Amino acid sequence: MRIIALTGGIACGKTTVAGWLREAGAKIIDADAISRELTAPAGEALPLLRQAFGDGVFHGDGSLDRAALGKIVFGDEAKRARLNGILHPMIRTRMEEELTVCRKTGASIVVLEIPLLFEAGMETLADIVVCVSASQEVQIKRLQSRDGLSRKDALARIRSQWPLAEKERLSHEVIRTDGPMEEVYGSVMRLYQRLVKGALNDPIATHLP
């Protein structure tokens, strides 16, 4: 079984790339989906979040007010670290459990989609790290279009994560999504074929396309 960690910057196209890999036959384990489960009503993380951030990040019905929590953590590095300190260990445990299932069921290629891979120290879960990257201007435009953010808020979201250049440096492969989607798709499919053939054993960064 080959385990691939898929990471990158916000609004760089990680989910799109993961979707293409799923269609090609890879098993996807999504850190964000696990996080949503942990923070859903009656989720395992809710008591710890209430203890850490108070009742102000919860709706009257007891569900998490994600917008309120986001405003707190994106503007405060210490509080963001506290949030990550709660969620990241839980996410890692869930991923390890799912990887165990994948091994038992004979999965060939498993992709861990983890936006904060290096920040969380989860790169050790994978054999190969692939970074999905785009220019900052492309990130800003996508955040403005997708999430309705102002330029200032979009920049704050981008800067709350590790610099993309550092993520690229630490990755084995880099896929850029600035260009036409058909070109990006072709790069992803070529990458997948190399994974299938076992041609990505050496940690040598390759920038695609």
CSV table of C-alpha atoms in Angstrom, one decimal:
chain,number,residue,atom,x,y,z
A,1,MET,CA,0.0,0.0,0.0
A,2,ARG,CA,1.3,3.4,-1.0
A,3,ILE,CA,0.3,6.3,1.3
A,4,ILE,CA,0.3,9.8,-0.3
A,5,ALA,CA,-0.1,13.0,1.8
A,6,LEU,CA,-1.8,15.7,-0.3
A,7,THR,CA,-1.3,19.2,1.1
A,8,GLY,CA,-0.9,22.8,0.0
A,9,GLY,CA,-2.2,26.2,0.6
A,10,ILE,CA,-5.8,27.4,1.1
A,11,ALA,CA,-7.8,27.8,-2.2
A,12,CYS,CA,-5.1,26.0,-4.2
A,13,GLY,CA,-7.3,23.2,-5.4
A,14,LYS,CA,-6.5,20.3,-3.1
A,15,THR,CA,-10.0,19.0,-3.0
A,16,THR,CA,-10.3,19.1,-6.8
A,17,VAL,CA,-7.0,17.2,-7.1
A,18,ALA,CA,-8.2,14.7,-4.5
A,19,GLY,CA,-11.4,14.2,-6.4
A,20,TRP,CA,-9.6,13.4,-9.6
A,21,LEU,CA,-7.4,10.9,-7.7
A,22,ARG,CA,-10.5,9.3,-6.2
A,23,GLU,CA,-12.0,8.9,-9.6
A,24,ALA,CA,-8.8,7.3,-10.8
A,25,GLY,CA,-9.0,4.7,-8.1
A,26,ALA,CA,-7.3,6.0,-5.0
A,27,LYS,CA,-8.8,5.8,-1.5
A,28,ILE,CA,-9.1,9.3,0.0
A,29,ILE,CA,-9.0,10.1,3.7
A,30,ASP,CA,-10.0,13.7,4.2
A,31,ALA,CA,-8.7,15.5,7.3
A,32,ASP,CA,-11.3,18.3,7.0
A,33,ALA,CA,-14.1,15.7,6.8
A,34,ILE,CA,-12.8,14.1,10.0
A,35,SER,CA,-12.6,17.5,11.6
A,36,ARG,CA,-16.2,18.2,10.7
A,37,GLU,CA,-17.2,14.9,12.3
A,38,LEU,CA,-15.3,15.8,15.5
A,39,THR,CA,-17.0,19.2,15.7
A,40,ALA,CA,-20.5,18.1,14.6
A,41,PRO,CA,-23.3,18.1,17.2
A,42,ALA,CA,-22.3,15.6,19.9
A,43,GLY,CA,-18.8,15.4,18.3
A,44,GLU,CA,-15.9,14.3,20.4
A,45,ALA,CA,-14.1,17.6,20.3
A,46,LEU,CA,-17.0,19.9,21.4
A,47,PRO,CA,-16.5,19.6,25.2
A,48,LEU,CA,-12.8,20.5,24.8
A,49,LEU,CA,-13.6,23.4,22.5
A,50,ARG,CA,-16.2,24.8,24.9
A,51,GLN,CA,-13.6,24.5,27.7
A,52,ALA,CA,-10.9,26.3,25.6
A,53,PHE,CA,-13.0,29.0,23.9
A,54,GLY,CA,-16.1,29.4,26.0
A,55,ASP,CA,-19.8,29.5,25.3
A,56,GLY,CA,-19.4,32.3,22.7
A,57,VAL,CA,-18.4,29.9,20.0
A,58,PHE,CA,-21.6,27.8,20.3
A,59,HIS,CA,-25.1,28.4,19.1
A,60,GLY,CA,-28.1,28.2,21.5
A,61,ASP,CA,-28.8,24.7,20.5
A,62,GLY,CA,-25.3,23.6,21.5
A,63,SER,CA,-23.9,23.3,18.0
A,64,LEU,CA,-20.5,24.9,17.1
A,65,ASP,CA,-20.6,28.4,15.7
A,66,ARG,CA,-17.9,27.9,13.2
A,67,ALA,CA,-17.9,31.5,12.0
A,68,ALA,CA,-17.4,32.8,15.6
A,69,LEU,CA,-14.6,30.4,16.2
A,70,GLY,CA,-13.0,31.3,12.9
A,71,LYS,CA,-13.0,35.0,13.7
A,72,ILE,CA,-11.2,34.2,17.0
A,73,VAL,CA,-8.5,31.8,15.7
A,74,PHE,CA,-7.6,33.4,12.4
A,75,GLY,CA,-6.6,36.6,14.1
A,76,ASP,CA,-4.8,35.1,17.1
A,77,GLU,CA,-1.8,32.8,16.6
A,78,ALA,CA,-1.9,31.5,20.2
A,79,LYS,CA,-5.6,30.7,20.0
A,80,ARG,CA,-5.2,29.0,16.6
A,81,ALA,CA,-2.4,26.9,18.1
A,82,ARG,CA,-4.7,26.0,20.9
A,83,LEU,CA,-7.5,24.9,18.5
A,84,ASN,CA,-5.0,22.9,16.5
A,85,GLY,CA,-3.7,21.3,19.6
A,86,ILE,CA,-7.2,20.0,20.3
A,87,LEU,CA,-8.1,18.8,16.9
A,88,HIS,CA,-4.9,17.6,15.3
A,89,PRO,CA,-4.2,14.7,17.7
A,90,MET,CA,-7.8,13.5,17.3
A,91,ILE,CA,-7.6,13.8,13.5
A,92,ARG,CA,-4.3,11.8,13.5
A,93,THR,CA,-5.8,9.0,15.6
A,94,ARG,CA,-8.8,8.8,13.2
A,95,MET,CA,-6.5,8.7,10.2
A,96,GLU,CA,-4.4,5.9,11.7
A,97,GLU,CA,-7.6,3.9,12.3
A,98,GLU,CA,-8.7,4.4,8.7
A,99,LEU,CA,-5.2,3.4,7.4
A,100,THR,CA,-5.5,0.2,9.4
A,101,VAL,CA,-8.8,-0.6,7.7
A,102,CYS,CA,-7.2,0.2,4.3
A,103,ARG,CA,-4.4,-2.2,4.9
A,104,LYS,CA,-6.8,-5.0,6.0
A,105,THR,CA,-9.0,-4.4,2.9
A,106,GLY,CA,-6.1,-4.4,0.5
A,107,ALA,CA,-6.2,-0.8,-0.7
A,108,SER,CA,-3.4,0.0,-3.2
A,109,ILE,CA,-3.1,3.7,-3.1
A,110,VAL,CA,-4.3,5.9,-0.2
A,111,VAL,CA,-4.3,9.7,-0.3
A,112,LEU,CA,-4.4,11.6,3.0
A,113,GLU,CA,-5.8,15.0,2.2
A,114,ILE,CA,-4.3,17.2,5.0
A,115,PRO,CA,-4.2,21.0,4.5
A,116,LEU,CA,-2.1,21.5,7.6
A,117,LEU,CA,0.1,18.5,7.1
A,118,PHE,CA,3.4,20.0,8.1
A,119,GLU,CA,1.9,22.3,10.8
A,120,ALA,CA,0.4,19.2,12.4
A,121,GLY,CA,3.5,17.0,12.0
A,122,MET,CA,1.5,14.4,10.1
A,123,GLU,CA,3.9,14.0,7.2
A,124,THR,CA,5.2,10.9,9.0
A,125,LEU,CA,2.0,9.1,8.1
A,126,ALA,CA,2.9,9.1,4.4
A,127,ASP,CA,5.4,7.6,2.1
A,128,ILE,CA,5.2,10.6,-0.3
A,129,VAL,CA,4.1,14.2,0.1
A,130,VAL,CA,2.4,16.1,-2.8
A,131,CYS,CA,1.9,19.8,-2.5
A,132,VAL,CA,-0.9,21.6,-4.5
A,133,SER,CA,0.2,25.2,-5.1
A,134,ALA,CA,-0.9,28.4,-6.8
A,135,SER,CA,0.1,32.0,-6.8
A,136,GLN,CA,-1.1,34.2,-3.9
A,137,GLU,CA,-3.2,36.3,-6.3
A,138,VAL,CA,-4.9,33.2,-7.6
A,139,GLN,CA,-5.6,32.1,-3.9
A,140,ILE,CA,-7.0,35.6,-3.1
A,141,LYS,CA,-9.3,35.6,-6.1
A,142,ARG,CA,-10.6,32.1,-5.4
A,143,LEU,CA,-11.2,33.0,-1.7
A,144,GLN,CA,-13.1,36.1,-2.8
A,145,SER,CA,-15.2,34.2,-5.2
A,146,ARG,CA,-15.7,31.0,-3.2
A,147,ASP,CA,-16.1,32.4,0.3
A,148,GLY,CA,-17.1,36.0,-0.3
A,149,LEU,CA,-14.1,37.3,1.6
A,150,SER,CA,-12.5,40.7,1.3
A,151,ARG,CA,-9.0,40.9,0.1
A,152,LYS,CA,-7.8,41.7,3.6
A,153,ASP,CA,-9.6,38.6,5.1
A,154,ALA,CA,-8.4,36.4,2.3
A,155,LEU,CA,-4.8,37.4,3.0
A,156,ALA,CA,-5.3,36.8,6.7
A,157,ARG,CA,-6.5,33.2,5.9
A,158,ILE,CA,-3.5,32.6,3.6
A,159,ARG,CA,-1.0,34.0,6.1
A,160,SER,CA,-2.4,31.9,8.9
A,161,GLN,CA,-0.8,28.9,7.2
A,162,TRP,CA,2.8,28.0,6.5
A,163,PRO,CA,4.3,29.8,3.5
A,164,LEU,CA,3.6,27.8,0.3
A,165,ALA,CA,7.3,28.0,-0.6
A,166,GLU,CA,8.2,26.1,2.5
A,167,LYS,CA,5.6,23.5,1.9
A,168,GLU,CA,6.8,23.0,-1.6
A,169,ARG,CA,10.4,22.7,-0.4
A,170,LEU,CA,9.4,19.9,2.0
A,171,SER,CA,7.3,18.0,-0.5
A,172,HIS,CA,8.4,15.3,-3.0
A,173,GLU,CA,6.1,16.6,-5.7
A,174,VAL,CA,4.5,20.0,-6.5
A,175,ILE,CA,1.4,20.4,-8.6
A,176,ARG,CA,0.6,24.0,-9.6
A,177,THR,CA,-3.0,24.9,-10.4
A,178,ASP,CA,-2.6,28.3,-11.9
A,179,GLY,CA,-3.0,27.1,-15.4
A,180,PRO,CA,-5.9,25.7,-17.4
A,181,MET,CA,-7.7,22.9,-15.6
A,182,GLU,CA,-7.2,20.4,-18.4
A,183,GLU,CA,-3.4,20.9,-18.0
A,184,VAL,CA,-3.6,20.5,-14.3
A,185,TYR,CA,-5.7,17.4,-14.7
A,186,GLY,CA,-3.2,15.9,-17.1
A,187,SER,CA,-0.4,16.5,-14.5
A,188,VAL,CA,-2.4,14.8,-11.8
A,189,MET,CA,-3.2,11.8,-14.0
A,190,ARG,CA,0.5,11.4,-14.9
A,191,LEU,CA,1.3,11.6,-11.2
A,192,TYR,CA,-1.2,8.9,-10.5
A,193,GLN,CA,0.2,6.6,-13.1
A,194,ARG,CA,3.7,7.0,-11.6
A,195,LEU,CA,2.2,6.1,-8.2
A,196,VAL,CA,0.6,3.0,-9.7
A,197,LYS,CA,3.9,2.0,-11.3
A,198,GLY,CA,5.8,2.6,-8.1
A,199,ALA,CA,8.0,5.3,-9.8
A,200,LEU,CA,7.8,7.8,-6.9
A,201,ASN,CA,10.2,6.2,-4.4
A,202,ASP,CA,12.8,8.8,-4.2
A,203,PRO,CA,12.2,12.1,-2.3
A,204,ILE,CA,13.1,14.4,-5.2
A,205,ALA,CA,10.8,17.4,-5.7
A,206,THR,CA,9.3,17.6,-9.1
A,207,HIS,CA,7.3,20.6,-10.1
A,208,LEU,CA,4.3,19.9,-12.3
A,209,PRO,CA,3.2,20.4,-15.0
